[in-house]
Coordinates of C-alpha atoms in Angstrom, one line a residue:
Chain A
M1 CA 141.8 172.3 125.9
S2 CA 145.2 173.6 127.1
I3 CA 147.6 174.8 124.5
W4 CA 150.2 172.1 125.2
K5 CA 147.6 169.3 124.9
R6 CA 146.7 170.8 121.5
V7 CA 150.3 170.9 120.5
V8 CA 150.8 167.2 121.4
A9 CA 147.5 166.3 119.6
L10 CA 148.7 168.1 116.5
F11 CA 152.1 166.2 116.5
R12 CA 150.2 162.9 116.8
R13 CA 147.7 163.8 114.0
E14 CA 150.3 165.3 111.7
P15 CA 153.9 164.1 112.5
S16 CA 155.2 165.8 109.3
V17 CA 155.1 169.2 111.1
L18 CA 158.1 167.9 113.1
F19 CA 160.1 167.5 109.9
P20 CA 161.4 171.1 109.6
F21 CA 162.8 170.9 113.1
L22 CA 164.5 167.6 112.3
I23 CA 166.0 169.2 109.2
I24 CA 167.5 172.2 111.1
A25 CA 168.6 169.9 114.0
G26 CA 170.3 167.7 111.4
I27 CA 172.1 170.6 109.8
E28 CA 173.2 171.9 113.2
L29 CA 174.5 168.5 114.1
L30 CA 176.5 168.2 110.8
A31 CA 177.9 171.6 111.5
L32 CA 178.9 170.6 115.0
V33 CA 180.5 167.4 113.6
F34 CA 182.4 169.4 111.0
L35 CA 183.6 171.9 113.6
Y36 CA 184.4 169.2 116.2
F37 CA 186.9 167.7 113.7
S38 CA 188.5 171.0 112.8
P39 CA 191.9 170.1 114.1
H40 CA 192.0 166.9 112.0
F41 CA 192.6 166.1 108.4
P42 CA 190.8 166.9 106.0
I43 CA 188.8 169.6 107.8
K44 CA 192.0 171.1 109.1
I45 CA 192.7 172.3 105.6
I46 CA 189.6 174.5 105.7
M47 CA 189.4 175.4 109.3
G48 CA 193.1 175.5 110.3
P49 CA 194.1 178.9 108.6
P50 CA 191.2 181.0 110.0
I51 CA 191.5 179.5 113.5
R52 CA 195.3 180.1 113.5
R53 CA 194.9 183.6 112.2
I54 CA 192.0 184.8 114.4
W55 CA 192.6 183.0 117.7
G56 CA 196.1 181.6 117.4
A57 CA 197.8 178.3 116.6
I58 CA 197.4 177.0 120.1
Y59 CA 193.7 176.6 119.5
M60 CA 194.4 173.8 117.0
H61 CA 195.8 171.8 119.8
Y62 CA 194.4 169.6 122.6
P63 CA 192.8 170.7 124.9
F64 CA 192.7 174.3 123.9
F65 CA 190.6 173.6 120.8
Y66 CA 187.7 172.6 123.0
E67 CA 187.8 176.0 124.7
L68 CA 187.2 177.5 121.2
L69 CA 184.6 175.0 120.0
P70 CA 181.6 176.6 121.8
R71 CA 182.4 180.0 120.3
L72 CA 183.0 178.5 116.8
F73 CA 179.6 176.7 117.1
Y74 CA 177.9 179.9 118.3
Y75 CA 179.0 181.8 115.2
T76 CA 178.1 179.0 112.9
K77 CA 174.7 178.7 114.6
I78 CA 174.0 182.4 113.9
I79 CA 174.7 181.9 110.2
L80 CA 172.7 178.7 110.1
S81 CA 169.7 180.3 112.0
I82 CA 169.6 183.2 109.7
F83 CA 170.0 181.4 106.4
A84 CA 168.6 177.9 107.1
G85 CA 166.6 178.3 110.3
S86 CA 164.5 181.1 108.8
I87 CA 163.4 178.6 106.1
T88 CA 162.7 175.7 108.5
S89 CA 160.8 178.0 110.9
G90 CA 158.7 179.3 108.0
M91 CA 158.1 175.7 106.9
A92 CA 157.1 174.7 110.4
V93 CA 154.7 177.6 110.8
Y94 CA 153.1 177.0 107.4
A95 CA 152.9 173.2 107.9
I96 CA 151.2 173.7 111.2
S97 CA 148.7 176.1 109.7
L98 CA 147.9 173.5 107.0
A99 CA 147.6 170.7 109.6
V100 CA 145.2 172.8 111.7
K101 CA 143.0 173.5 108.7
S102 CA 143.1 169.7 108.1
K103 CA 144.8 170.3 104.7
P104 CA 147.4 167.8 103.4
V105 CA 150.9 168.8 104.4
D106 CA 153.2 168.3 101.3
L107 CA 156.6 169.4 102.5
K108 CA 157.8 170.1 99.0
E109 CA 154.9 172.5 98.5
V110 CA 155.5 174.0 101.9
F111 CA 159.1 174.6 101.0
R112 CA 158.2 176.3 97.7
H113 CA 155.7 178.5 99.5
V114 CA 158.2 179.6 102.1
M115 CA 161.0 180.2 99.6
K116 CA 158.8 182.9 98.0
R117 CA 159.1 184.8 101.3
Y118 CA 162.7 184.0 102.0
L119 CA 164.0 187.6 102.1
S120 CA 161.4 188.7 104.7
L121 CA 162.2 185.6 106.8
I122 CA 165.9 186.3 106.7
L123 CA 165.4 189.9 107.8
L124 CA 163.0 188.8 110.6
T125 CA 165.4 186.1 111.8
T126 CA 168.3 188.6 111.7
I127 CA 166.4 191.1 113.8
L128 CA 165.4 188.4 116.3
F129 CA 169.0 187.2 116.6
V130 CA 170.3 190.8 117.1
A131 CA 167.7 191.4 119.7
V132 CA 168.1 188.2 121.6
H133 CA 171.9 187.8 121.3
F134 CA 173.1 191.5 121.5
L135 CA 170.5 193.8 122.9
M136 CA 169.6 191.5 125.8
K137 CA 173.3 191.4 126.8
Q138 CA 173.5 195.2 127.2
P139 CA 172.2 195.4 130.7
S140 CA 174.6 192.8 132.0
D141 CA 177.5 194.5 130.1
L142 CA 176.5 197.9 131.6
L143 CA 176.5 196.3 135.1
I144 CA 180.0 194.8 134.5
K145 CA 181.2 198.2 133.4
Y146 CA 179.6 199.8 136.4
F147 CA 181.3 197.5 138.9
R148 CA 184.7 197.5 137.0
A149 CA 184.6 201.3 137.3
G150 CA 185.1 200.7 141.0
H151 CA 181.6 201.1 142.4
P152 CA 181.3 198.7 145.3
K153 CA 177.5 198.5 145.3
L154 CA 174.4 199.2 143.3
L155 CA 171.1 199.6 145.2
F156 CA 172.7 198.3 148.4
L157 CA 173.7 195.0 146.6
G158 CA 177.2 193.9 145.7
P159 CA 178.5 192.7 142.3
K160 CA 178.3 189.1 143.3
F161 CA 174.5 189.3 143.9
W162 CA 173.9 191.2 140.7
M163 CA 176.0 188.9 138.5
V164 CA 175.0 185.6 140.1
Y165 CA 171.3 186.1 140.7
V166 CA 170.0 189.3 139.0
V167 CA 171.8 189.1 135.6
P168 CA 170.7 185.5 134.7
V169 CA 167.1 186.2 135.6
M170 CA 167.3 189.5 133.7
N171 CA 168.7 187.7 130.6
F172 CA 166.0 185.1 130.8
V173 CA 163.3 187.8 131.0
F174 CA 164.8 189.8 128.1
A175 CA 165.1 186.6 126.0
V176 CA 161.4 185.7 126.6
F177 CA 160.3 189.3 125.9
F178 CA 162.2 189.6 122.6
Q179 CA 161.3 186.1 121.5
G180 CA 157.6 187.0 122.2
L181 CA 157.9 190.4 120.4
F182 CA 158.9 188.8 117.1
V183 CA 157.3 185.5 117.4
F184 CA 154.1 186.4 115.4
S185 CA 155.9 188.1 112.6
I186 CA 156.9 184.9 110.9
P187 CA 153.3 183.6 110.8
F188 CA 152.2 187.0 109.3
V189 CA 154.8 186.6 106.5
V190 CA 154.2 182.9 105.8
I191 CA 150.5 182.5 106.5
K192 CA 149.1 186.0 105.8
G193 CA 151.6 186.7 103.0
K194 CA 152.5 190.1 104.5
K195 CA 155.7 191.9 103.6
F196 CA 158.6 192.4 106.1
L197 CA 157.6 195.7 107.7
P198 CA 153.9 195.1 108.0
A199 CA 154.6 191.7 109.3
L200 CA 157.0 193.0 111.9
G201 CA 154.5 195.8 113.0
R202 CA 151.5 193.6 113.1
G203 CA 153.4 190.8 114.9
M204 CA 154.4 193.2 117.6
L205 CA 150.8 194.6 117.9
L206 CA 149.5 191.0 118.3
F207 CA 152.2 190.3 120.9
F208 CA 151.1 193.3 123.0
R209 CA 147.4 192.4 122.5
L210 CA 148.0 188.8 123.8
F211 CA 150.8 189.8 126.1
V212 CA 150.3 187.6 129.1
R213 CA 149.4 184.5 127.1
T214 CA 152.3 184.9 124.7
I215 CA 154.8 185.5 127.5
V216 CA 153.6 182.3 129.3
V217 CA 153.7 180.2 126.1
V218 CA 157.1 181.5 125.2
A219 CA 158.5 181.2 128.7
V220 CA 157.5 177.6 129.4
P221 CA 159.6 176.0 126.7
M222 CA 162.4 178.4 127.4
I223 CA 162.5 177.3 131.0
L224 CA 163.4 173.8 129.7
Y225 CA 166.5 175.4 128.2
I226 CA 167.8 176.7 131.6
P227 CA 169.6 173.4 132.5
V228 CA 171.4 173.6 129.1
T229 CA 172.4 177.2 129.9
M230 CA 173.7 176.1 133.3
L231 CA 175.7 173.3 131.6
R232 CA 177.1 175.7 129.1
G233 CA 177.9 178.2 131.9
N234 CA 180.0 175.5 133.6
I235 CA 181.5 174.1 130.4
S236 CA 185.1 174.8 131.5
F237 CA 184.6 173.2 134.8
L238 CA 183.0 170.1 133.2
A239 CA 185.8 169.9 130.6
D240 CA 188.4 170.1 133.4
K241 CA 186.6 167.6 135.7
F242 CA 185.9 165.0 133.1
M243 CA 187.5 165.5 129.6
P244 CA 187.6 168.4 127.2
E245 CA 185.6 166.4 124.7
V246 CA 182.6 166.8 127.0
V247 CA 182.2 170.2 125.4
G248 CA 181.0 168.4 122.2
I249 CA 178.4 166.5 124.3
V250 CA 177.1 169.7 125.9
L251 CA 176.7 171.4 122.5
L252 CA 174.9 168.3 121.2
I253 CA 172.5 168.5 124.2
G254 CA 172.0 172.1 123.3
I255 CA 171.0 171.2 119.8
L256 CA 168.6 168.4 121.0
V257 CA 166.9 170.5 123.7
G258 CA 167.1 173.9 121.9
T259 CA 165.9 172.9 118.5
L260 CA 164.0 169.6 119.0
V261 CA 162.2 170.7 122.3
V262 CA 162.2 174.4 122.8
D263 CA 161.9 175.7 119.2
L264 CA 159.5 172.9 118.4
L265 CA 157.1 173.6 121.3
L266 CA 157.5 177.4 121.1
T267 CA 156.8 177.6 117.3
T268 CA 153.9 175.2 117.4
A269 CA 152.2 176.8 120.4
T270 CA 152.6 180.3 119.2
T271 CA 151.4 179.4 115.7
L272 CA 148.3 177.9 117.2
I273 CA 147.7 181.1 119.2
F274 CA 148.3 183.1 116.1
L275 CA 145.8 181.0 114.1
E276 CA 143.2 181.4 116.9
A277 CA 143.7 185.2 117.2
T278 CA 143.6 185.8 113.5
D279 CA 140.6 183.6 112.9
E280 CA 142.6 181.3 110.7
A281 CA 141.7 178.2 112.7
Chain B
M1 CA 167.3 154.2 97.3
K2 CA 169.7 157.0 96.7
R3 CA 168.4 158.9 99.7
K4 CA 169.0 155.8 101.9
I5 CA 172.6 155.5 100.6
L6 CA 173.2 159.1 101.4
I7 CA 171.8 158.7 104.9
C8 CA 174.0 155.7 105.5
L9 CA 177.0 157.6 104.2
I10 CA 176.7 160.3 107.0
P11 CA 177.8 158.1 109.9
V12 CA 180.5 156.6 107.7
F13 CA 181.7 160.1 107.0
V14 CA 181.7 161.0 110.7
I15 CA 183.6 157.8 111.6
A16 CA 186.1 158.5 108.8
L17 CA 186.7 162.0 110.2
A18 CA 187.2 160.6 113.7
G19 CA 189.8 158.2 112.3
C20 CA 191.8 161.1 110.8
E21 CA 193.0 162.3 114.2
S22 CA 196.7 163.2 114.0
Q23 CA 199.3 161.5 116.1
A24 CA 200.2 164.8 117.7
F25 CA 196.6 165.4 118.7
K26 CA 196.4 161.9 120.2
A27 CA 199.7 162.5 122.1
E28 CA 198.4 165.8 123.4
R29 CA 195.3 164.1 124.7
Q30 CA 197.4 161.4 126.4
M31 CA 199.6 164.1 127.8
W32 CA 196.5 165.9 129.2
K33 CA 195.3 162.7 130.9
A34 CA 198.8 162.2 132.4
H35 CA 198.8 165.8 133.7
K36 CA 195.4 165.2 135.3
K37 CA 196.8 162.2 137.2
A38 CA 199.8 164.3 138.2
E39 CA 197.7 167.3 139.4
A40 CA 196.6 165.6 142.6
I41 CA 200.3 164.9 143.4
Y42 CA 201.3 168.6 142.9
K43 CA 198.4 169.7 145.1
N44 CA 199.4 167.4 148.0
P45 CA 202.8 165.8 147.5
K46 CA 203.1 164.8 151.2
G47 CA 199.8 163.0 151.3
T48 CA 200.2 161.2 148.0
P49 CA 200.1 157.4 148.3
P50 CA 202.8 155.6 146.3
Y51 CA 200.3 154.0 143.9
V52 CA 199.0 157.4 142.8
L53 CA 202.6 158.4 142.0
K54 CA 203.1 155.1 140.2
K55 CA 200.0 155.7 138.1
A56 CA 201.0 159.2 137.0
V57 CA 204.6 158.0 136.2
S58 CA 203.2 155.1 134.2
A59 CA 201.0 157.5 132.3
Y60 CA 203.9 159.6 131.3
E61 CA 206.1 156.6 130.5
A62 CA 203.4 155.3 128.2
I63 CA 203.7 158.5 126.2
G64 CA 207.4 158.1 126.0
K65 CA 207.0 154.6 124.6
K66 CA 204.2 155.4 122.2
Y67 CA 205.8 158.5 120.7
P68 CA 209.5 157.9 121.3
D69 CA 210.9 160.4 118.9
S70 CA 208.6 163.3 119.6
L71 CA 208.8 166.3 121.9
F72 CA 206.0 164.7 123.9
A73 CA 208.4 161.9 125.0
V74 CA 210.8 164.6 126.2
Q75 CA 208.1 166.5 128.0
S76 CA 206.8 163.4 129.7
Q77 CA 210.3 162.6 130.9
F78 CA 210.6 166.1 132.4
S79 CA 207.2 165.7 134.0
I80 CA 208.3 162.4 135.6
G81 CA 211.4 164.2 137.0
H82 CA 209.2 167.0 138.3
L83 CA 206.9 164.5 140.0
Y84 CA 209.9 162.9 141.8
L85 CA 211.2 166.4 142.6
V86 CA 207.9 167.5 144.2
M87 CA 207.8 164.2 146.2
G88 CA 211.3 165.0 147.5
D89 CA 212.9 162.0 145.8
F90 CA 215.9 164.1 144.5
D91 CA 218.1 161.2 143.4
R92 CA 215.4 159.7 141.3
A93 CA 214.5 163.1 139.8
R94 CA 218.1 163.6 138.9
S95 CA 218.5 160.3 137.3
V96 CA 215.5 161.1 135.0
Y97 CA 216.9 164.5 134.2
K98 CA 220.3 163.0 133.5
S99 CA 218.9 160.5 131.0
L100 CA 217.5 163.5 129.2
A101 CA 220.8 165.4 129.4
F102 CA 222.7 162.4 127.9
D103 CA 220.3 162.2 125.0
C104 CA 220.2 165.8 123.8
D105 CA 223.5 166.5 122.0
K106 CA 221.8 168.4 119.1
K107 CA 219.2 170.5 121.0
G108 CA 221.0 173.1 123.1
N109 CA 217.9 174.5 124.7
L110 CA 216.7 171.1 125.7
C111 CA 220.0 170.1 127.2
A112 CA 220.2 173.3 129.1
E113 CA 216.7 172.7 130.5
A114 CA 217.7 169.2 131.5
Y115 CA 220.9 170.4 133.3
F116 CA 219.0 173.3 134.8
A117 CA 216.5 170.8 136.3
I118 CA 219.4 168.8 137.8
G119 CA 220.8 172.0 139.2
K120 CA 217.4 173.0 140.6
S121 CA 217.1 169.6 142.3
Y122 CA 220.4 170.3 144.1
E123 CA 219.2 173.8 145.0
L124 CA 215.9 172.4 146.4
Q125 CA 217.8 169.9 148.4
G126 CA 219.8 172.7 150.0
N127 CA 223.0 172.0 148.1
W128 CA 223.8 175.3 146.4
P129 CA 227.4 174.6 145.6
D130 CA 226.5 171.6 143.4
A131 CA 223.7 173.6 141.9
E132 CA 226.0 176.4 141.0
L133 CA 228.5 174.0 139.4
I134 CA 225.7 172.7 137.1
Y135 CA 224.5 176.2 136.3
R136 CA 228.1 177.2 135.3
K137 CA 228.3 174.1 133.1
I138 CA 225.2 175.2 131.3
M139 CA 226.7 178.7 130.7
Q140 CA 229.8 177.2 129.3
E141 CA 228.4 174.4 127.2
F142 CA 225.2 176.0 125.9
P143 CA 226.0 179.7 125.9
F144 CA 223.3 180.8 123.5
S145 CA 220.4 178.8 125.1
A146 CA 217.6 180.7 126.7
K147 CA 218.5 179.2 130.1
S148 CA 222.1 180.2 129.9
L149 CA 221.1 183.9 129.4
D150 CA 219.0 183.8 132.5
L151 CA 221.5 182.0 134.7
P152 CA 224.1 184.7 135.5
L153 CA 221.3 187.0 136.8
Y154 CA 219.7 184.0 138.5
M155 CA 222.9 183.2 140.5
M156 CA 223.5 186.9 141.3
L157 CA 219.9 187.2 142.7
H158 CA 220.5 184.1 144.8
Y159 CA 223.4 185.8 146.6
K160 CA 221.6 189.1 146.7
N161 CA 218.6 187.5 148.4
A162 CA 221.0 185.8 150.9
K163 CA 222.5 189.3 151.5
D164 CA 226.0 188.0 150.6
T165 CA 227.5 191.2 149.2
I166 CA 230.9 189.8 148.3
N167 CA 229.4 187.0 146.2
T168 CA 226.8 189.3 144.8
Q169 CA 229.5 191.7 143.5
R170 CA 231.5 188.7 142.2
T171 CA 228.5 187.3 140.2
V172 CA 227.6 190.8 138.9
N173 CA 231.1 191.1 137.5
E174 CA 230.9 187.6 136.1
A175 CA 227.5 188.3 134.5
V176 CA 228.6 191.4 132.8
G177 CA 231.8 189.7 131.6
Y178 CA 229.7 186.8 130.4
Y179 CA 227.2 188.9 128.4
K180 CA 229.9 191.1 127.0
G181 CA 231.8 187.9 125.9
L182 CA 228.7 186.7 124.1
M183 CA 228.3 190.0 122.4
S184 CA 231.8 189.8 120.9
D185 CA 231.0 186.3 119.6
E186 CA 229.8 186.2 116.0
R187 CA 226.5 184.4 117.0
G188 CA 225.9 187.1 119.7
K189 CA 226.1 190.1 117.3
K190 CA 222.5 189.5 116.1
G191 CA 221.1 189.8 119.6
A192 CA 223.6 192.4 120.8
D193 CA 220.8 194.7 122.0
I194 CA 219.3 191.9 124.1
L195 CA 222.7 191.1 125.6
H196 CA 223.4 194.7 126.3
G197 CA 220.0 194.9 128.0
L198 CA 221.1 192.0 130.2
V199 CA 224.3 193.8 131.2
T200 CA 222.2 196.8 132.2
R201 CA 219.9 194.6 134.1
S202 CA 222.8 193.0 136.0
Y203 CA 223.7 196.5 137.3
L204 CA 220.1 197.5 138.0
E205 CA 219.3 194.3 139.9
S206 CA 222.5 194.8 142.0
D207 CA 221.6 198.5 142.7
Q208 CA 224.8 199.7 141.0
W209 CA 223.3 202.9 139.7
P210 CA 226.3 204.7 138.2
Q211 CA 227.3 201.6 136.2
A212 CA 223.6 201.2 135.1
L213 CA 223.5 204.8 133.9
D214 CA 226.6 204.4 131.9
S215 CA 225.3 201.1 130.4
L216 CA 222.0 202.8 129.5
E217 CA 223.8 205.7 127.8
E218 CA 225.9 203.1 125.8
Y219 CA 222.6 201.5 124.7
V220 CA 221.3 204.9 123.5
R221 CA 224.6 205.4 121.5
D222 CA 225.0 201.9 120.1
F223 CA 221.3 200.9 119.4
P224 CA 219.6 204.0 117.9
D225 CA 217.0 201.9 116.2
Q226 CA 215.9 199.9 119.2
N227 CA 213.7 202.4 121.1
P228 CA 216.6 204.2 122.8
E229 CA 214.2 206.7 124.4
E230 CA 213.1 203.8 126.7
A231 CA 216.7 203.6 128.0
I232 CA 216.7 207.4 128.6
Y233 CA 213.4 207.1 130.4
I234 CA 214.9 204.5 132.7
K235 CA 217.8 206.9 133.3
A236 CA 215.4 209.6 134.3
V237 CA 213.6 207.2 136.8
I238 CA 217.0 206.2 138.3
Y239 CA 217.9 209.9 138.8
Q240 CA 214.5 210.7 140.3
K241 CA 213.9 207.7 142.5
K242 CA 217.3 206.2 143.3
L243 CA 219.7 209.2 143.2
N244 CA 217.2 211.9 144.2
D245 CA 218.6 214.2 141.5
K246 CA 215.6 215.9 140.1
D247 CA 217.5 218.3 137.8
K248 CA 219.2 215.4 135.9
A249 CA 215.9 213.5 135.8
K250 CA 214.2 216.5 134.2
A251 CA 217.1 216.9 131.8
E252 CA 216.7 213.3 130.6
L253 CA 213.0 213.6 130.2
Q254 CA 213.4 216.9 128.2
R255 CA 215.9 215.0 126.0
I256 CA 213.2 212.5 125.1
L257 CA 210.8 215.2 124.2
K258 CA 213.4 217.0 122.1
D259 CA 215.1 214.1 120.4
Y260 CA 212.1 211.7 120.1
P261 CA 209.0 213.8 119.8
D262 CA 206.9 211.0 118.2
S263 CA 207.7 208.5 120.8
K264 CA 204.9 206.4 122.4
L265 CA 206.5 207.4 125.8
T266 CA 205.7 211.1 125.3
P267 CA 202.5 211.1 127.5
H268 CA 204.3 209.3 130.3
V269 CA 207.3 211.6 130.0
K270 CA 205.1 214.7 130.2
S271 CA 203.2 213.2 133.2
L272 CA 206.5 212.4 135.0
L273 CA 207.8 215.9 134.3
E274 CA 204.7 217.4 135.9
R275 CA 205.2 215.3 139.0
I276 CA 208.9 216.0 139.5

């Protein structure tokens, strides 16, 4: 049976595995609401001073605030992913493993089990975040520096071709690679009870052993995120064309697609592969 | 039960937050929408149908009515004037600006801006004499407004661009006299360095190099705490580029290195010295 059919079958049989994703999506949504109302009372009292100090008072005004909102949400999402997302990812992985073994999924028990491995999960999520959000940007940053230094072409191709076609593809490939590289480490921590470093090492080994399959399973859900990336890339245009508030809608779509579709499918599918590969099924 | 209440409270909380939007933020949003309507007119004023102009004007007028005592009301009035101006309806534009000028007795900068807009409308119409009259009125009535400080130079540049040497010289003299007059005023003493800078600029813009050099030297003498080495650097550049006197240029640059060794300009000075 194809992996995606098994994923859907699992959701039907045990809908409670969806719950960790709903929790993190809910937390992200609340964070977005909180940030969205930053220029207004009473949130202004908390958010006003740092925004004014770091970015300038103009960003507390319409429409400039909406230029800042994606960046504010990006930083908030990093913190949420590390401190809350690590728990919900661990919960999801453990809940899936229980569901596959036809054991009852008690979310309170799952939560307690995951919290015992909280530190390892935080470290893993931090590494994944650094890899995906900083390392993968390095090639495009290098390209920008190369062309800004005055070089007209690289390998017979001009800057426009590199920046418009090559860099987005390269970013996607890097994102898939790094996601795949660390994707089995969380199951090693949560299901196998490994400590941080052994989990990291064994997760990477498993990734390379199941390279093609993992890459495909990671890439398919991430392809679904491409339209969101395109929307976010054109966020200024959309804000100008329609209304600056559209930024909030784009970020909301990002939460819905990113957390409730991409993360859900990716985590479930890779956990099923992990269970198969480690004879846990 | 408690959980259900909590879940119900979340949307209430969100709606409550949305309701706390400040008046200023609402006005800014309305202003943005009005600007959007006006954008098409600025892009193609000749091809703008009357109903589009009417819509944009109504959008601005609505802001004036909704927030009458705010700066948004004033900004929206200016925007209406600018719309008429870009459409070439100078009389209507002026009548909007005049209503602003009548209603601004306490805010010097705002009055000056309103009068400047009236002057600009004459200028765009090709009526420089009336424009100049208005500009002079601003200089007399609102001498310490930001606009009035720009205007002497603005008028001088008008004549310079028209290659009218007699009037250029006349307006340079007037500008220098005006700025020096402001410097002697009690209110002008705080910004004396800025006013002196404007005197220097008047000479520089009118290519009067000896007077500019003297003025820069006075600046070095009178304002030792306001980065005087920058004035000396300008002197060196004048000697080098305008008067072709390399020795004097070098002497000025050496002076910076000797008298202001910690200046931020030092690398530029050294580089210029090498090139001369």
